Short mmCIF file of C-alpha atoms in Angstrom, two decimals:
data_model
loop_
_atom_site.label_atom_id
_atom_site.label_comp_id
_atom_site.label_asym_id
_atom_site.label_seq_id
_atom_site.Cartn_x
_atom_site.Cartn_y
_atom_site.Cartn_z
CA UNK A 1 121.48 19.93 38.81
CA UNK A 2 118.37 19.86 41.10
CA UNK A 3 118.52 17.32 44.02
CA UNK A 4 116.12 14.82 44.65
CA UNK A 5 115.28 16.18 48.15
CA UNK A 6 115.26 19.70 46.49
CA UNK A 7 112.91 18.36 43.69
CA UNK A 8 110.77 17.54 46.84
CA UNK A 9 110.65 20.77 48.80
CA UNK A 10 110.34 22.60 45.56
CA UNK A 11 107.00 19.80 44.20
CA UNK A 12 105.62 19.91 48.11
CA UNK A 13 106.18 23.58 48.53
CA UNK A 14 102.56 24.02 48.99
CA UNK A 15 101.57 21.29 51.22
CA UNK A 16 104.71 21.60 53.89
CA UNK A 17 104.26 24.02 57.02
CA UNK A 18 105.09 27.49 56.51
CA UNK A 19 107.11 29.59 58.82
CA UNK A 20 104.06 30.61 60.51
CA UNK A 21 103.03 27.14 61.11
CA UNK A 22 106.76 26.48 62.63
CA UNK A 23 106.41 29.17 64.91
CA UNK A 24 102.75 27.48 65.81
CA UNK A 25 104.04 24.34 66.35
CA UNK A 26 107.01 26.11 68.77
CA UNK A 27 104.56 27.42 70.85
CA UNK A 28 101.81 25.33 70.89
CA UNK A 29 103.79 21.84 70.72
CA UNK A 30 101.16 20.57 68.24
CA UNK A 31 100.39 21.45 64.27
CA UNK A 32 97.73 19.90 62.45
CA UNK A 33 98.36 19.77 57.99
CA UNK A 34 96.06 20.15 55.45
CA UNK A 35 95.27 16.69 52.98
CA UNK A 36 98.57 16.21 52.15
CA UNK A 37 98.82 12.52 51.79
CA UNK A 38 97.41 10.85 48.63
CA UNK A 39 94.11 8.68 48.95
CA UNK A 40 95.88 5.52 47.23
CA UNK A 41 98.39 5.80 50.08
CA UNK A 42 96.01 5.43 52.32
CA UNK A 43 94.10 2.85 50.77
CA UNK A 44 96.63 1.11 50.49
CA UNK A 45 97.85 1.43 54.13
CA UNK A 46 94.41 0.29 55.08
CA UNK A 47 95.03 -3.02 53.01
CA UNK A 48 97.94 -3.55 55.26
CA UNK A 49 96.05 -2.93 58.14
CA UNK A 50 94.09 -5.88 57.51
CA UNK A 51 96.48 -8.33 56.41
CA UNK A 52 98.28 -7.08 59.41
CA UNK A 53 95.03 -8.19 61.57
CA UNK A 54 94.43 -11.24 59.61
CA UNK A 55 97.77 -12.38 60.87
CA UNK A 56 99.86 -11.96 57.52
CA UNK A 57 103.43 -10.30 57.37
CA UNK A 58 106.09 -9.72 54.90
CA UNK A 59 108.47 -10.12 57.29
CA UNK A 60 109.21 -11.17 60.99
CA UNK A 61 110.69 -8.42 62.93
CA UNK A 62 114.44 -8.47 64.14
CA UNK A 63 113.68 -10.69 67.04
CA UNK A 64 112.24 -13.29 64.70
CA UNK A 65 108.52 -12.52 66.42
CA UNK A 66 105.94 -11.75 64.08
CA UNK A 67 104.09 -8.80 66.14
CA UNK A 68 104.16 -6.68 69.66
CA UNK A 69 101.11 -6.09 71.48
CA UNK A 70 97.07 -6.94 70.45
CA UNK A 71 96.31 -10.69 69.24
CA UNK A 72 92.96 -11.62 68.41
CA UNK A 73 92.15 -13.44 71.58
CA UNK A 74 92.70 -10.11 73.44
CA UNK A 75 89.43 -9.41 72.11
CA UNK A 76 87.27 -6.29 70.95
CA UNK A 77 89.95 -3.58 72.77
CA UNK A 78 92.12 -0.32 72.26
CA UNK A 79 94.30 -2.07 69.55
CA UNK A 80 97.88 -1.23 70.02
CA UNK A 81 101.16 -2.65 67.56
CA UNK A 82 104.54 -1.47 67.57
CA UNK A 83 106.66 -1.67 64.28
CA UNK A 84 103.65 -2.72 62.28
CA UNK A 85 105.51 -0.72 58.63
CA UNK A 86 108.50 -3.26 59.70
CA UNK A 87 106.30 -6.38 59.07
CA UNK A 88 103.74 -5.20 56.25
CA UNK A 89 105.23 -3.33 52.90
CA UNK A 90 101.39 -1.32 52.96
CA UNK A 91 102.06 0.47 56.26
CA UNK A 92 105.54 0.91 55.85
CA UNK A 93 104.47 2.91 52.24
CA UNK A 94 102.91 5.35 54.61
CA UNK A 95 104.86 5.58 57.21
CA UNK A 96 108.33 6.43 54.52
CA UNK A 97 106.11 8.36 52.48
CA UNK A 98 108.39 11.36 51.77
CA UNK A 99 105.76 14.38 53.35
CA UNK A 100 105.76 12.67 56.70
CA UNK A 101 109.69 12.97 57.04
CA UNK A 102 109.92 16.14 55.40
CA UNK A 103 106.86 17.99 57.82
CA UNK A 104 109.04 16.73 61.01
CA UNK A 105 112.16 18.04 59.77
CA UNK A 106 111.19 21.59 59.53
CA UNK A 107 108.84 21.59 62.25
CA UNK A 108 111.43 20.11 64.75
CA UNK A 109 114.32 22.07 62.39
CA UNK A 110 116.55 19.12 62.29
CA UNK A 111 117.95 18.41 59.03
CA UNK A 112 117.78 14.27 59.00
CA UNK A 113 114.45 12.15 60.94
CA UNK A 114 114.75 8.91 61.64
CA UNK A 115 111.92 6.32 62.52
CA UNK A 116 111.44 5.73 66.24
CA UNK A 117 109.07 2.83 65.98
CA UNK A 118 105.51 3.13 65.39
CA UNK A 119 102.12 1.88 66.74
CA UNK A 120 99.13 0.81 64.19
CA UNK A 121 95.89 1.72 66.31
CA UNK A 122 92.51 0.63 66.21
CA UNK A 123 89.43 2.03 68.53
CA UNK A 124 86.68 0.05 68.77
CA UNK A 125 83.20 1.71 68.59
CA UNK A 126 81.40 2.63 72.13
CA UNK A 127 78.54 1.67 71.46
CA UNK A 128 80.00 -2.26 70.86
CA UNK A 129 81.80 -2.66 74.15
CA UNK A 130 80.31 -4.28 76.93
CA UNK A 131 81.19 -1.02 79.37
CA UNK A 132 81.97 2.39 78.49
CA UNK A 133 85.14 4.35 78.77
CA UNK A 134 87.75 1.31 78.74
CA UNK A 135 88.96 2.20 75.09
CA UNK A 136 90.42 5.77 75.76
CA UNK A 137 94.06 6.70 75.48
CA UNK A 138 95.02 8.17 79.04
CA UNK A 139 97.37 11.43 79.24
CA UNK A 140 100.60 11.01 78.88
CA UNK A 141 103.37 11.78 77.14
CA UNK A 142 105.75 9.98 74.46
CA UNK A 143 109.00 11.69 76.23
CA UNK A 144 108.51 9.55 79.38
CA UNK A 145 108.62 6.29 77.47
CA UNK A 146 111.64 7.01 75.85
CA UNK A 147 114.37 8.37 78.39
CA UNK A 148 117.45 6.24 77.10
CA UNK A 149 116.47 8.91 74.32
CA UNK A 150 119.04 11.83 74.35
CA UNK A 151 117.31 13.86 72.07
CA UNK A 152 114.55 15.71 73.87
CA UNK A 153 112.77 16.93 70.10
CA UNK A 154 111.47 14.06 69.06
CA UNK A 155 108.39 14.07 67.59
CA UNK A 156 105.36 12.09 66.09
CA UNK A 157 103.13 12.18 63.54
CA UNK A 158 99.08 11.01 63.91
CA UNK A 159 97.85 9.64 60.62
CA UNK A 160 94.01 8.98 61.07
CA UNK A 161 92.91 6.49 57.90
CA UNK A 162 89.34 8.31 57.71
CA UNK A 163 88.13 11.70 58.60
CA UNK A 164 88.95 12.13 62.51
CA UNK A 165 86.92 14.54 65.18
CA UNK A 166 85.68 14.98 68.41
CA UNK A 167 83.08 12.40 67.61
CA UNK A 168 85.64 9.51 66.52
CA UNK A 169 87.99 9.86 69.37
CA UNK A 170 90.57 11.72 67.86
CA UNK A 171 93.81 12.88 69.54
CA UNK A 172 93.44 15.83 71.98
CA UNK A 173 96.90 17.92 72.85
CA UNK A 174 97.21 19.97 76.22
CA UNK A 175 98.09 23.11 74.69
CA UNK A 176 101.70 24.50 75.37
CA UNK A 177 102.27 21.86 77.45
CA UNK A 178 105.31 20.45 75.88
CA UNK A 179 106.93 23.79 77.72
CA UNK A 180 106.20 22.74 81.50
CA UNK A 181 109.77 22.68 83.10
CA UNK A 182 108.25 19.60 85.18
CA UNK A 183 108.17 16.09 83.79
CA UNK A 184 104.60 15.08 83.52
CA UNK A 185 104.47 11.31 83.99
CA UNK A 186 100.80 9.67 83.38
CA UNK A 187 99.80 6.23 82.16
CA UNK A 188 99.02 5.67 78.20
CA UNK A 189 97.06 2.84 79.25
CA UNK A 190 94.99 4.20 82.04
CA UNK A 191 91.65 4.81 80.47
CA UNK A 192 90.70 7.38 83.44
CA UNK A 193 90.75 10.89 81.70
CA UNK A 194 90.36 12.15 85.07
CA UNK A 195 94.03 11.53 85.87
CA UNK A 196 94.63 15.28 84.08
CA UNK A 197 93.36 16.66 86.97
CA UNK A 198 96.54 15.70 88.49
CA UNK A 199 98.33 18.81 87.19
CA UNK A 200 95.73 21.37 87.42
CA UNK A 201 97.03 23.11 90.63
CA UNK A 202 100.48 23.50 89.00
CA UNK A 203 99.01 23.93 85.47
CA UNK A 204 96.94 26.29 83.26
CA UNK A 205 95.43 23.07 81.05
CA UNK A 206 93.75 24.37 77.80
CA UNK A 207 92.70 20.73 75.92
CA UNK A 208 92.35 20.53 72.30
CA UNK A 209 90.78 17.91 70.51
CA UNK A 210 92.17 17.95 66.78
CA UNK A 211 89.82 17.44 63.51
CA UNK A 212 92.12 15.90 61.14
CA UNK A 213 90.42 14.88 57.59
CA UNK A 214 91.40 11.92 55.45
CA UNK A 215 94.95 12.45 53.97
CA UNK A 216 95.55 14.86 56.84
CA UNK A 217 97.77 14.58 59.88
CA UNK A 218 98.88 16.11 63.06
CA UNK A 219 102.34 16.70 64.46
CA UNK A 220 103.10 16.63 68.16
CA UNK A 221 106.45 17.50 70.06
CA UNK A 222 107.59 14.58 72.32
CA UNK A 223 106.73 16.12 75.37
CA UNK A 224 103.17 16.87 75.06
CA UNK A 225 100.79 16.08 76.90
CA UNK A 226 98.12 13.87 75.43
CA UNK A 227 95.43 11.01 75.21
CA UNK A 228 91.94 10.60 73.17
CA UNK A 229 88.51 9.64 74.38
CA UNK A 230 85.87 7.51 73.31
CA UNK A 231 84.92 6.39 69.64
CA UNK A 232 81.75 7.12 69.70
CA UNK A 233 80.64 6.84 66.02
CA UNK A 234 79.66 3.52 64.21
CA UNK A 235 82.98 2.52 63.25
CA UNK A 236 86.48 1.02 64.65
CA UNK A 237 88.72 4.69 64.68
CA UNK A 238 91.98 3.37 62.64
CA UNK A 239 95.03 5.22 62.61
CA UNK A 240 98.79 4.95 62.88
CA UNK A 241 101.12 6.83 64.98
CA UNK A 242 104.86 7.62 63.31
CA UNK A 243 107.10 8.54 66.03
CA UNK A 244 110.24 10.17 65.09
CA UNK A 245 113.92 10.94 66.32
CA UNK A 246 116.53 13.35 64.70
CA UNK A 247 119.38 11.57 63.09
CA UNK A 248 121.74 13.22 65.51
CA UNK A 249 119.95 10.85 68.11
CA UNK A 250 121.62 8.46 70.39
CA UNK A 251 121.55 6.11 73.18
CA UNK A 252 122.26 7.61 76.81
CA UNK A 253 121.77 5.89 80.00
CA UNK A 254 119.23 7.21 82.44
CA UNK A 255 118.54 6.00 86.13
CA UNK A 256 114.70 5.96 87.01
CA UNK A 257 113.79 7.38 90.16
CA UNK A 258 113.69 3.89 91.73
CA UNK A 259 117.58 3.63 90.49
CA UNK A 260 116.69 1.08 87.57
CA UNK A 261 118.11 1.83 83.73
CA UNK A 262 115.52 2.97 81.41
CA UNK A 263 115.05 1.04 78.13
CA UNK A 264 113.21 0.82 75.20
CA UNK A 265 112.21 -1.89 73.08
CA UNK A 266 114.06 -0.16 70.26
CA UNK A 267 117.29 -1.48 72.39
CA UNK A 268 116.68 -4.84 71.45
CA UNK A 269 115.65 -4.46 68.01
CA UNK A 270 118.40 -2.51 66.34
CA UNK A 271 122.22 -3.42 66.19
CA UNK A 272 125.02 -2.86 68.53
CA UNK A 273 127.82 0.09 68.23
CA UNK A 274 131.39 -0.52 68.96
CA UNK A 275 131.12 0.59 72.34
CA UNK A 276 128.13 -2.09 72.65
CA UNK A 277 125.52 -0.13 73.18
CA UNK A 278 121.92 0.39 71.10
CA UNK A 279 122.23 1.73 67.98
CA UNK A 280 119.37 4.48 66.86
CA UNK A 281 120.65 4.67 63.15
CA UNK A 282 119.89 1.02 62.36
CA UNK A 283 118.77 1.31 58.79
CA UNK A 284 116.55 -2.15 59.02
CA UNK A 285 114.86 -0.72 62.66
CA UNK A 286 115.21 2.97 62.43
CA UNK A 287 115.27 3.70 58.95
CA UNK A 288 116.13 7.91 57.54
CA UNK A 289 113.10 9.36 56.42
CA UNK A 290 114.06 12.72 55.54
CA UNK A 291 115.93 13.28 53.17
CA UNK A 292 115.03 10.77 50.77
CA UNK A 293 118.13 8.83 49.20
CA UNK A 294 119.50 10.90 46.43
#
């Protein structure tokens, strides 16, 4: 009898990356799919998106709080939420939809994917803000925000809601980058795309800005370097970012260079194991993804 997550590969055959695009992804730390995700998905993650912004939730997260990051009365700025598919059913739709889970698993080659967290984002247009260049993403990458992490192949998925280019601000990768032997630390939220410049002497830095359609998305290993720049068409850039860890994933302590423990607000979201410490394979926090439930 044919499995459900067999039934999958076998329906999705044609949309999931090949071989080739595995190998691509290997080397270049980055793949970009074809439309693969269905319009009414996305429709209807854009619903959530604002009932998200008009302060509505299905559910408080496991703190009791009803949202991390942008309120209203920060204003007209780079919009940033964690664990937005935790509190509204519409985003979390998307973010569990079956093709996201099963893409990282054989990019990354791990059989099971876990959510991470994830971060709803919204880019204001240019051309609205009172001074240019304070919505871009600065370089950085994911891998330096998450060292109580043990696995170092964690990945994440970019899910623009509309068609995404140069134009819009999309996502730009530092080719190969996710293969430097030295730990690139930048700022996320330093809107100076300057700050790349940094690494130049030690680095050959090849930038790629992706074009990702509606019901497309890209994939990027967690050490990549990356950022975005400015929206400059007429409309907010919306999008969602779906970071995701292997199920074999698990807490590990790491010492900063300035001796403190590295954390994560996943640490105080999910449950406790025996030995006390955070648990990555909280089904409420960091629910499986791939493979499906039988």
């Amino acid at each position: 009898m044919t499995t459900t997550t067999e039934a999958l590969l076998e329906r999705y055959a044609h949309l999931l990356p090949t071989s080739r695009d595995v190998a691509f992804y290997q080397e270049h730390g980055y793949w970009i799919s074809g439309r693969i995700l269905p319009p009414e998905v996305l429709d209807t993650a854009e619903r959530g998106m604002a009932r998200f912004y008009a302060g509505e939730a299905d559910r408080p997260l496991p703190d009791g709080s009803d949202r991390t990051g942008w309120r209203p009365e920060h204003g007209d700025v780079l919009r940033k939420n964690d664990y937005s598919s935790l509190i509204v059913d519409e985003l979390a739709v998307l973010v569990r939809h079956p093709l996201v889970g099963a893409c990282a698993s054989l990019l990354n080659g791990e059989p099971e994917i876990r959510l991470w967290h994830d971060q709803l984002l919204y880019k204001p247009a240019e051309e609205a803000l009172p001074a240019s260049g304070t919505v871009n993403v600065g370089w950085h990458t994911d891998r330096q925000y998450w060292r109580s992490a043990a696995s170092s192949d964690m990945l994440t998925a970019w899910v623009p809601f509309h068609d995404v280019g140069v134009r819009e601000g999309a996502v730009s990768f530092v080719d190969g980058s996710h293969r430097w032997r030295d730990d690139v630390v930048l700022d996320f939220f330093n809107p100076d795309l300057s700050t790349l410049d940094s690494v130049r002497a030690r680095h050959d830095v090849k930038v790629v800005v992706a074009e990702i359609p509606r019901g497309a998305m890209s994939f990027h290993h967690c050490r990549m370097v990356h950022g975005s720049g400015p929206n400059r068409s007429a409309a907010p850039r919306r999008a969602i970012a779906i970071h995701m860890q292997p199920g074999s994933n698990r807490f590990v302590e790491h010492l900063r260079a300035d001796g403190t423990l590295a954390a994560h607000p996943n640490d105080t979201y999910v449950r406790r194991t025996p030995e006390n410490q955070p648990d990555y394979t909280d089904p409420v926090t960091c629910p499986r993804l791939w493979p499906p439930a039988e």
